[in-house]
Coordinates of C-alpha atoms and ligand atoms in Angstrom, one line a residue:
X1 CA 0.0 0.0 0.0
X2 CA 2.0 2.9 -1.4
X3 CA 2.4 5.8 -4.0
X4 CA 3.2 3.3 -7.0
X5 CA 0.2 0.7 -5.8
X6 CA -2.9 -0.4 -7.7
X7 CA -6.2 0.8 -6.3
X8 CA -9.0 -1.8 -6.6
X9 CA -12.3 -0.2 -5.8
X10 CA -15.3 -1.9 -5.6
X11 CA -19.0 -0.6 -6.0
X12 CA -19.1 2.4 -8.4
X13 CA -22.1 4.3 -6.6
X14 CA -21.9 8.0 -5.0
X15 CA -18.8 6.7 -2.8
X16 CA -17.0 4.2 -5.0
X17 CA -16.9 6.2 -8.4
X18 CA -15.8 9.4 -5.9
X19 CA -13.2 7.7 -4.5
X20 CA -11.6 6.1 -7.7
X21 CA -11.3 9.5 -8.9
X22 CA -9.4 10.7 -6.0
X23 CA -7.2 7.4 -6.1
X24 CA -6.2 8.3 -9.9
X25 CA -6.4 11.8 -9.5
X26 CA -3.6 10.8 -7.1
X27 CA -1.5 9.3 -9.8
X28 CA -2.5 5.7 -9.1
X29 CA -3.8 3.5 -11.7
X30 CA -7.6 2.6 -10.7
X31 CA -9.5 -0.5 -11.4
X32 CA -13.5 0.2 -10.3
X33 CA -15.6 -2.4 -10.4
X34 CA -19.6 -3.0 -10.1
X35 CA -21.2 -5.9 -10.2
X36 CA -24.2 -3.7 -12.1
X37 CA -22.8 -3.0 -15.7
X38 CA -25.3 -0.4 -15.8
X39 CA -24.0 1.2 -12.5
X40 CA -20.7 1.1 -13.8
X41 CA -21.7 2.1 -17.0
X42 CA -22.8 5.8 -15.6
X43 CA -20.0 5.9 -13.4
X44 CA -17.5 6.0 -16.9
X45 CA -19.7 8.4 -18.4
X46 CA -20.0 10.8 -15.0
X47 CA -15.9 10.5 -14.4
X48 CA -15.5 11.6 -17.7
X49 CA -17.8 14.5 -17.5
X50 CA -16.6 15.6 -13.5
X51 CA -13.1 15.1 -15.0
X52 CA -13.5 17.3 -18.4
X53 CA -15.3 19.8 -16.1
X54 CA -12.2 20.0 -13.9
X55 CA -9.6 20.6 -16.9
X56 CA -11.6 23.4 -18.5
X57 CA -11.3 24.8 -14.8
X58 CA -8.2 24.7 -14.7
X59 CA -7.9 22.6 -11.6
X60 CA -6.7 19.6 -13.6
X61 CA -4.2 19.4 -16.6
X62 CA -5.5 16.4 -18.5
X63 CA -8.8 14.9 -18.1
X64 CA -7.4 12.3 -20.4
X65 CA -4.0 11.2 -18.8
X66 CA -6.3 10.4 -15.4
X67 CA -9.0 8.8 -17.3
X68 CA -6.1 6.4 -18.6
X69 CA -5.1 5.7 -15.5
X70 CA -9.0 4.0 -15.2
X71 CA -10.1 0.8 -15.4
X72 CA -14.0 0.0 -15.2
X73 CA -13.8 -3.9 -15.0
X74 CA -16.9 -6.3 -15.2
X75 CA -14.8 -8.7 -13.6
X76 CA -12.8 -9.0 -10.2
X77 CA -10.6 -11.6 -10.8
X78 CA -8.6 -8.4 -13.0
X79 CA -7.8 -7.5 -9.1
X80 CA -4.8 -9.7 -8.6
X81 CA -2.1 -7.3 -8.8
X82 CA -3.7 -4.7 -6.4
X83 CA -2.0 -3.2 -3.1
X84 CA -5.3 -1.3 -1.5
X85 CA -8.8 -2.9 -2.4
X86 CA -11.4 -0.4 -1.0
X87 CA -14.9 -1.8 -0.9
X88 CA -17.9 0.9 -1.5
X89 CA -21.2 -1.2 -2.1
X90 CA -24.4 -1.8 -0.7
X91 CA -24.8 -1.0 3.4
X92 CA -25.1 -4.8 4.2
X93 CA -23.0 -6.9 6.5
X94 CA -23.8 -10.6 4.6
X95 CA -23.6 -8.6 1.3
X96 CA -20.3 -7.3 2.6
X97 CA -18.7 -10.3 4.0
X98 CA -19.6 -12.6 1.0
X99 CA -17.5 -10.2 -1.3
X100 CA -14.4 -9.8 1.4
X101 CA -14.1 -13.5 1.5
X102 CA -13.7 -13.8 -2.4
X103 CA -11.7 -11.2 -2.9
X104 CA -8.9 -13.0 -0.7
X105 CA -8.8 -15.8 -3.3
X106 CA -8.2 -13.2 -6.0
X107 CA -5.9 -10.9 -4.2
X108 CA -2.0 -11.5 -3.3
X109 CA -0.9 -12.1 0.8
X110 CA -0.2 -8.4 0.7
X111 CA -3.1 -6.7 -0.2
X112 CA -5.1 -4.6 2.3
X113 CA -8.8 -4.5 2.1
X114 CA -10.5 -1.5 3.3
X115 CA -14.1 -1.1 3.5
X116 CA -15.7 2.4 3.3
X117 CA -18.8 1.4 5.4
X118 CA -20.6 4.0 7.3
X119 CA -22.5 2.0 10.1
X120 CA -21.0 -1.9 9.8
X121 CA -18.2 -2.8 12.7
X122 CA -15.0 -3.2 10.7
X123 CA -14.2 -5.8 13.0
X124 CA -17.1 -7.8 11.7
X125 CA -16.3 -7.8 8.0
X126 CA -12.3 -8.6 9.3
X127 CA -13.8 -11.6 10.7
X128 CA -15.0 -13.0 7.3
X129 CA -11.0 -13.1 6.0
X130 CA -8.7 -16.1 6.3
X131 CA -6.2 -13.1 7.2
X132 CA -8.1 -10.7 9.0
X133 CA -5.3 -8.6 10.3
X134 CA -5.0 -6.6 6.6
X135 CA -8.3 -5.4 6.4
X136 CA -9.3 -1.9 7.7
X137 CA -12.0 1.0 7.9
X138 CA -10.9 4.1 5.3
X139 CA -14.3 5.9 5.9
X140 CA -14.7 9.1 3.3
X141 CA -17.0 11.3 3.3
X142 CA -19.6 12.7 0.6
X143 CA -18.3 13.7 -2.5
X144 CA -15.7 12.3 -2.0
X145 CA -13.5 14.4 -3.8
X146 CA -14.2 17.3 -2.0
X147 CA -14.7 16.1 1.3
X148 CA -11.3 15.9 3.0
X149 CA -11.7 13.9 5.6
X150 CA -11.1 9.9 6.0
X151 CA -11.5 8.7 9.0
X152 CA -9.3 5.6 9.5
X153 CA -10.9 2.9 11.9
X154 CA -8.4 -0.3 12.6
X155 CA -10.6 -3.6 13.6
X156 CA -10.0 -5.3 16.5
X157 CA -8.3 -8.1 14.5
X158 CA -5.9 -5.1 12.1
X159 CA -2.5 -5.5 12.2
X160 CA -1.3 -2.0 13.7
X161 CA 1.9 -2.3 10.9
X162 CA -0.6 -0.9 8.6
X163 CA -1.6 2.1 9.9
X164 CA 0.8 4.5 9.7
X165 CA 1.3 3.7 6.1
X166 CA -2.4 4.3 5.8
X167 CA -2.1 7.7 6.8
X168 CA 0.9 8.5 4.6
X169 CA -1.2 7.3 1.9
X170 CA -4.6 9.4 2.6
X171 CA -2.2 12.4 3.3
X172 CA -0.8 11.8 -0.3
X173 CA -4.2 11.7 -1.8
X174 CA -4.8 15.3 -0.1
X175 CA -7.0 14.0 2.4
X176 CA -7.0 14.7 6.2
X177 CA -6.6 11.3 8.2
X178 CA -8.5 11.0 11.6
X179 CA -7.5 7.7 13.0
X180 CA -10.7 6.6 15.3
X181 CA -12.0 3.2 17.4
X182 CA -14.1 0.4 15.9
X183 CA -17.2 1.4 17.5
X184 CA -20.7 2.7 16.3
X185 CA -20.7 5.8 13.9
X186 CA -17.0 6.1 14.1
X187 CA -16.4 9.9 14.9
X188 CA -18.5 12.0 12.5
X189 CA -21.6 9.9 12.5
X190 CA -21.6 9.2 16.5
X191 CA -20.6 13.2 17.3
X192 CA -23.1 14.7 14.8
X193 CA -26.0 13.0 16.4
X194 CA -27.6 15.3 18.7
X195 CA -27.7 17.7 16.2
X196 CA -30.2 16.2 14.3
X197 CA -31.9 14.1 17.2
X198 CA -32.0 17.4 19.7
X199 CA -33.2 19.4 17.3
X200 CA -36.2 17.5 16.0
X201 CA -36.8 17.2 19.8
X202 CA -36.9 20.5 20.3
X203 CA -39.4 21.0 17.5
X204 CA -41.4 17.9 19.4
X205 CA -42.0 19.3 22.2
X206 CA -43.6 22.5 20.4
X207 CA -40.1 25.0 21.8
X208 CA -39.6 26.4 18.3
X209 CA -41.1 25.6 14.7
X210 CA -38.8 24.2 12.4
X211 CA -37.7 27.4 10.3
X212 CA -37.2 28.7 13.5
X213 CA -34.8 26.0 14.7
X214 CA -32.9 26.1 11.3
X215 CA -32.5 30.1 11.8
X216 CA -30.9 29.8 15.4
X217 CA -28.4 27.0 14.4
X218 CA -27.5 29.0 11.2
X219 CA -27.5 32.6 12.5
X220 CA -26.1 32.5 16.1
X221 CA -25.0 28.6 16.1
X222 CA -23.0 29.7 12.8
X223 CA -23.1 26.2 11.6
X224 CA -23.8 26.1 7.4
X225 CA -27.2 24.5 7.4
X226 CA -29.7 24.1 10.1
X227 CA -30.7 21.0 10.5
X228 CA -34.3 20.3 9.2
X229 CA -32.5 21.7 6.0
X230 CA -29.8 19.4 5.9
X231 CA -32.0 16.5 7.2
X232 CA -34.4 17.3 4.0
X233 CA -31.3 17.3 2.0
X234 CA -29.2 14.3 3.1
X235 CA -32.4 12.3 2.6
X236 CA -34.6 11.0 5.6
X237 CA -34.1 7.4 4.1
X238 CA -30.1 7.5 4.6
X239 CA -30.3 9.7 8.1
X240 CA -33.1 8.1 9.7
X241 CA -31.2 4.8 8.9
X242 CA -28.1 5.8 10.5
X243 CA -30.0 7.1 13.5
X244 CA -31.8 4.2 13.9
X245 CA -28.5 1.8 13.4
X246 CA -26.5 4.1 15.8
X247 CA -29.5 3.7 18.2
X248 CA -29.4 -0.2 18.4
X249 CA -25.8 -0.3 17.8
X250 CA -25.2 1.7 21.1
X251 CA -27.3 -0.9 23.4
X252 CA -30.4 1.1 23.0
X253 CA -28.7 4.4 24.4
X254 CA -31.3 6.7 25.1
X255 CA -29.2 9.7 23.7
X256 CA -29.3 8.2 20.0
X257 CA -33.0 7.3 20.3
X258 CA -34.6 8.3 16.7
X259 CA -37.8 10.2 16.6
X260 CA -41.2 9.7 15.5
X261 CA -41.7 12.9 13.9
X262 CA -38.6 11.7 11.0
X263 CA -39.7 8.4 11.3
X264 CA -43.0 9.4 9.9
X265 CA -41.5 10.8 7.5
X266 CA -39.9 8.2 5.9
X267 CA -43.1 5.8 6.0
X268 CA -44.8 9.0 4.3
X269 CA -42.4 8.8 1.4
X270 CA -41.3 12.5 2.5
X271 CA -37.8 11.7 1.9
X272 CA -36.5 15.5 1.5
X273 CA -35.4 17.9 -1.3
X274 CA -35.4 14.7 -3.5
X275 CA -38.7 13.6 -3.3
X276 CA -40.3 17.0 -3.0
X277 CA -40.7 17.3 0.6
X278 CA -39.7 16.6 3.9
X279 CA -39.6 19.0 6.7
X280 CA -40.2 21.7 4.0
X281 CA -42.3 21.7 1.4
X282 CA -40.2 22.3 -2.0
X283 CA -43.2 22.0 -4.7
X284 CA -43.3 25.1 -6.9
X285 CA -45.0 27.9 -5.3
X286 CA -45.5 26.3 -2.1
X287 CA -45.3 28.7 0.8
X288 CA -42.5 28.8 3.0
X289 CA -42.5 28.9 7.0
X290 CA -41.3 32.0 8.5
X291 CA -39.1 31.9 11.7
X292 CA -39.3 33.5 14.8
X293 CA -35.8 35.4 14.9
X294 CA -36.3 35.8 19.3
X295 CA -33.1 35.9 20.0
X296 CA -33.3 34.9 23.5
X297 CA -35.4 32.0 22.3
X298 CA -32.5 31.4 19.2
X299 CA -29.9 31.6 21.8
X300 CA -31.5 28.4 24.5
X301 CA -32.1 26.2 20.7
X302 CA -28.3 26.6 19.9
X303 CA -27.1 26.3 23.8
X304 CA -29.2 23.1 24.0
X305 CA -28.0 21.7 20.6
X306 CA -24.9 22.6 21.3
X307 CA -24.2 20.9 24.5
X308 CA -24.8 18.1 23.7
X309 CA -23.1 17.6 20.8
X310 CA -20.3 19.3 23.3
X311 CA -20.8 16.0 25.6
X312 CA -20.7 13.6 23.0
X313 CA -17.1 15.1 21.7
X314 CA -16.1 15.1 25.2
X315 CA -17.7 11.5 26.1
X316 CA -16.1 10.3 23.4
X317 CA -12.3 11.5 24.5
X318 CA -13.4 10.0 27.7
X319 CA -14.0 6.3 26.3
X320 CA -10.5 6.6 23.6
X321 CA -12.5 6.7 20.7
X322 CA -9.5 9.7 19.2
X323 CA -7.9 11.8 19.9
X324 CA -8.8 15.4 21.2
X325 CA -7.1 16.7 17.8
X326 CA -8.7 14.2 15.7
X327 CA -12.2 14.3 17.4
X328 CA -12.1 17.8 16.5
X329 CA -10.3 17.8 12.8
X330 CA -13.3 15.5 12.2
X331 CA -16.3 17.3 12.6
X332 CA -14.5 20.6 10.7
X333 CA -13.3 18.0 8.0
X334 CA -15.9 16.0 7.5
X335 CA -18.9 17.9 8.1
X336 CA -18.2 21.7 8.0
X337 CA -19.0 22.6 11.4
X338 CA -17.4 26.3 12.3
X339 CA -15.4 24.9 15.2
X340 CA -14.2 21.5 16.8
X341 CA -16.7 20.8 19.6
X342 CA -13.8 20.2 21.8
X343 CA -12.3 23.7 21.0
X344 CA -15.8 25.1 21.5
X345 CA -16.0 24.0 25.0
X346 CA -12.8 25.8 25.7
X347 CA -14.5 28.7 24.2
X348 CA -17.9 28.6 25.9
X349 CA -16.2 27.2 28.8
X350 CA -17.2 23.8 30.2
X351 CA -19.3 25.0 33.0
X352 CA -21.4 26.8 31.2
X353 CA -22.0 23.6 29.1
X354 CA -22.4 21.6 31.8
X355 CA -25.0 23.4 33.2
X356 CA -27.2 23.4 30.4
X357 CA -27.0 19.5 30.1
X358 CA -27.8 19.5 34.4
X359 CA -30.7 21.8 34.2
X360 CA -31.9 19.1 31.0
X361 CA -31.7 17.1 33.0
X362 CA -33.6 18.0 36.4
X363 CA -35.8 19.0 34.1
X364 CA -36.7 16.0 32.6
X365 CA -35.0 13.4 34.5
X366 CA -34.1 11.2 31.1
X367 CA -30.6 9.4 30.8
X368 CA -30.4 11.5 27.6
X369 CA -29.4 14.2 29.1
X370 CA -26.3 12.8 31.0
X371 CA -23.2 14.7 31.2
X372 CA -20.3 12.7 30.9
X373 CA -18.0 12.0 33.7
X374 CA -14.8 13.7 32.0
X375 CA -16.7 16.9 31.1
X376 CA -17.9 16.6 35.3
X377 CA -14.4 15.8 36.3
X378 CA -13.3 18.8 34.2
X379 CA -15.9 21.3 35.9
X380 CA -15.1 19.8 39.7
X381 CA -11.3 20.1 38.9
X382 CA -10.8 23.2 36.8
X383 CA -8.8 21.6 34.8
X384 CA -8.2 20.9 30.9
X385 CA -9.9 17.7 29.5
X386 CA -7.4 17.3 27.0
Ligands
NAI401 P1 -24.6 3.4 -3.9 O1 -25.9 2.7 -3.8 O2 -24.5 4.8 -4.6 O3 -23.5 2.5 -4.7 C1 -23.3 1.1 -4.3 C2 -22.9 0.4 -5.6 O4 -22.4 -0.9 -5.2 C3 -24.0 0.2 -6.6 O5 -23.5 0.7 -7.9 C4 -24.2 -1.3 -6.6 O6 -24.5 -1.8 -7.9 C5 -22.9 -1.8 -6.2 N1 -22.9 -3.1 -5.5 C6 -23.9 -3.6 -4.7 N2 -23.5 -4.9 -4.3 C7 -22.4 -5.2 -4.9 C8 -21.6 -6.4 -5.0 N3 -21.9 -7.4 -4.3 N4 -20.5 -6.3 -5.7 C9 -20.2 -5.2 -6.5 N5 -20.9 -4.1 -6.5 C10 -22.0 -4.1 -5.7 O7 -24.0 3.5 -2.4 P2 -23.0 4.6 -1.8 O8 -23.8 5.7 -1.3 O9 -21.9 4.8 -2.7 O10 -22.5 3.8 -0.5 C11 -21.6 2.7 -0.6 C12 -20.9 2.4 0.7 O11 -20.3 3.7 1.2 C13 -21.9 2.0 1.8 O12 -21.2 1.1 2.6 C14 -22.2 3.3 2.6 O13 -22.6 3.0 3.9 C15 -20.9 4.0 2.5 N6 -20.9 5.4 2.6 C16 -21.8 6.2 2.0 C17 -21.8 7.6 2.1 C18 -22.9 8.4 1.5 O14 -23.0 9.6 1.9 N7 -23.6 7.9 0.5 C19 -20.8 8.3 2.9 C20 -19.8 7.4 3.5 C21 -19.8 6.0 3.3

């Protein structure tokens, strides 16, 4: 796994065709495979377009030379020469496993296999290999290509050898490495809960309206999109999903629980921008909601939102899921937010964030609203949780 290695990707969806182009954007030659002809079919045709796009822009020299450096194979078996294999299909663990084990008979002793799973424990796909100890998590974000982060996640079963050459190698391909633990949602997906999950319940409980909410977390919370906005545009199909697979993954943790209100959603066909509508209404001249700019009320949304995405980065520290660096580079990396949450606590100073989580919690006496011990530790001991 180095500059001069082959790139096997497999699954030419969203993930897979982004990630080939970043591999031989990178100078490495590229096989990308589907097992869908048709799938793989677009994926030539949109690489080709996304790649012509980038030369008359200037920000690449030739479309062509990279294109050459392409592959789009109907067959695996054309993988036996590669170094990295990284696996981008469907969200299934059987689905998953059966291709892992094959790809061992194709691929030499050497070869690492990486899968780019959202939600699925590395460690269990490891466990389908005959050598378990070369396959890793290299988890990018969406598009690819300009989404910098990769958060790195070794199984229980990885052989630690391979990391640091993984890193050199997601550095070379201009991305930002976060190494993180096997466990549910990684960093991004586990941190970045409570800002969809506190918000809806926010809107739940009848606080604020929806526009309203969005407004606050935008306008004072400085974050890009609120997030009914981004909810509606990620699609309530993909995050209800990972909610709901955090939720269970975690033991039933009451601070992942999904909501009714976006479950609905979902059995309503309301999917989001995509479908027309979810939590707005984007038909042609259909009305839009106005919010309530009260500040005061603007300011308790974002506090509440905000602590406990606070206590999740800092919960997270506690248990050695990264580093304080990485738990921060993350959430700035990989989904835009305007500061690391670790860095934000420094700024808003973790009393005050620990106050809003106790008075959450007096008020409604739900494990939810737990603070975690190191953020406590940290308020009791004035002292730096880093
Ligand atoms: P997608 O549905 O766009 O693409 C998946 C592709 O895999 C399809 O073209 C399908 O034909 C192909 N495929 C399915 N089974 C296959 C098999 N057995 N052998 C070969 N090809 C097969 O999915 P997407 O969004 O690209 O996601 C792929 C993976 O990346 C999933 O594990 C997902 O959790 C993960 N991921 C997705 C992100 C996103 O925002 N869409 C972000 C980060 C990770």
């Amino acid at each position: 796994m180095d500059n001069n290695s082959v790139i096997g990707v497999i699954g030419s969806g969203a993930m897979g065709a982004g990630i080939a182009q970043v591999a031989a954007m990178a100078g490495h030659k590229v096989l990308l495979y589907d097992n869908n002809a048709a799938a793989l079919e677009k994926a030539q045709q949109n690489l080709g377009i996304i790649l012509q796009k980038l030369q008359d822009k200037g920000k690449l020299q030739s479309a062509g030379d990279v294109l050459a450096r392409m592959m789009f194979v109907k067959d695996l078996e054309t993988f036996s020469d590669c170094g990295l294999v990284i696996e981008a299909i469907v969200e299934r663990l059987d689905v998953k496993k059966e291709v892992f084990a094959k790809l061992e008979q194709i691929v030499t002793g050497d070869c690492v296999l990486a899968s780019n799973t959202s939600s699925l424990s590395i460690t269990s796909i490891a466990a389908a290999c005959k050598n378990p100890g070369r396959v890793l998590g290299l988890h990018f974000f969406n598009p690819a290509p300009l989404m910098a982060l990769v958060e790195i996640i070794p199984a229980v079963q990885t052989d630690g050898k391979l990391l640091p050459s993984a890193r050199q190698l997601m550095e070379q391909w201009g991305k930002t490495p976060v190494m993180t633990k096997d466990t549910p949602g990684f960093i991004v997906n586990r941190l970045a809960r409570p800002f969809y999950g506190e918000a809806i319940r926010i809107y739940e409980e009848g606080i604020a309206d929806i526009p309203t909410i969005d407004w606050a977390m935008t306008e004072i919370g400085g974050f890009r999109m609120g997030p009914f906005t981004l909810t509606d545009y990620i699609g309530h199909d993909v995050n209800y999903v990972v909610t709901e697979t955090v939720f269970q993954s975690f033991f039933y943790d009451p601070r992942y629980k999904p909501s009714f209100a976006q479950k609905r959603l979902l059995e309503a066909g309301w999917l989001g921008r995509k479908t027309g509508r979810g939590f707005y209404n984007y038909t042609e001249g259909a009305s839009q909601p106005v919010p309530n700019k009260d500040e005061a009320l603007g300011r308790q949304i974002v506090y509440r939102i905000l602590a406990m995405l606070i206590n999740e980065a800092v919960d997270a520290l506690y248990l050695n899921i990264a580093s304080a660096e990485d738990l921060d580079l993350a959430m700035t990396k990989g989904v835009n937010y305007p500061k690391g949450l670790l860095a934000w606590c420094d700024e808003w100073g973790a009393a005050n964030c620990l106050q809003v989580l106790d008075e959450l919690y007096n008020n409604y006496h739900e494990d939810r609203y737990r603070a975690s011990v190191l953020l406590r530790k940290t308020v009791a001991n004035k002292t730096d949780f880093r």
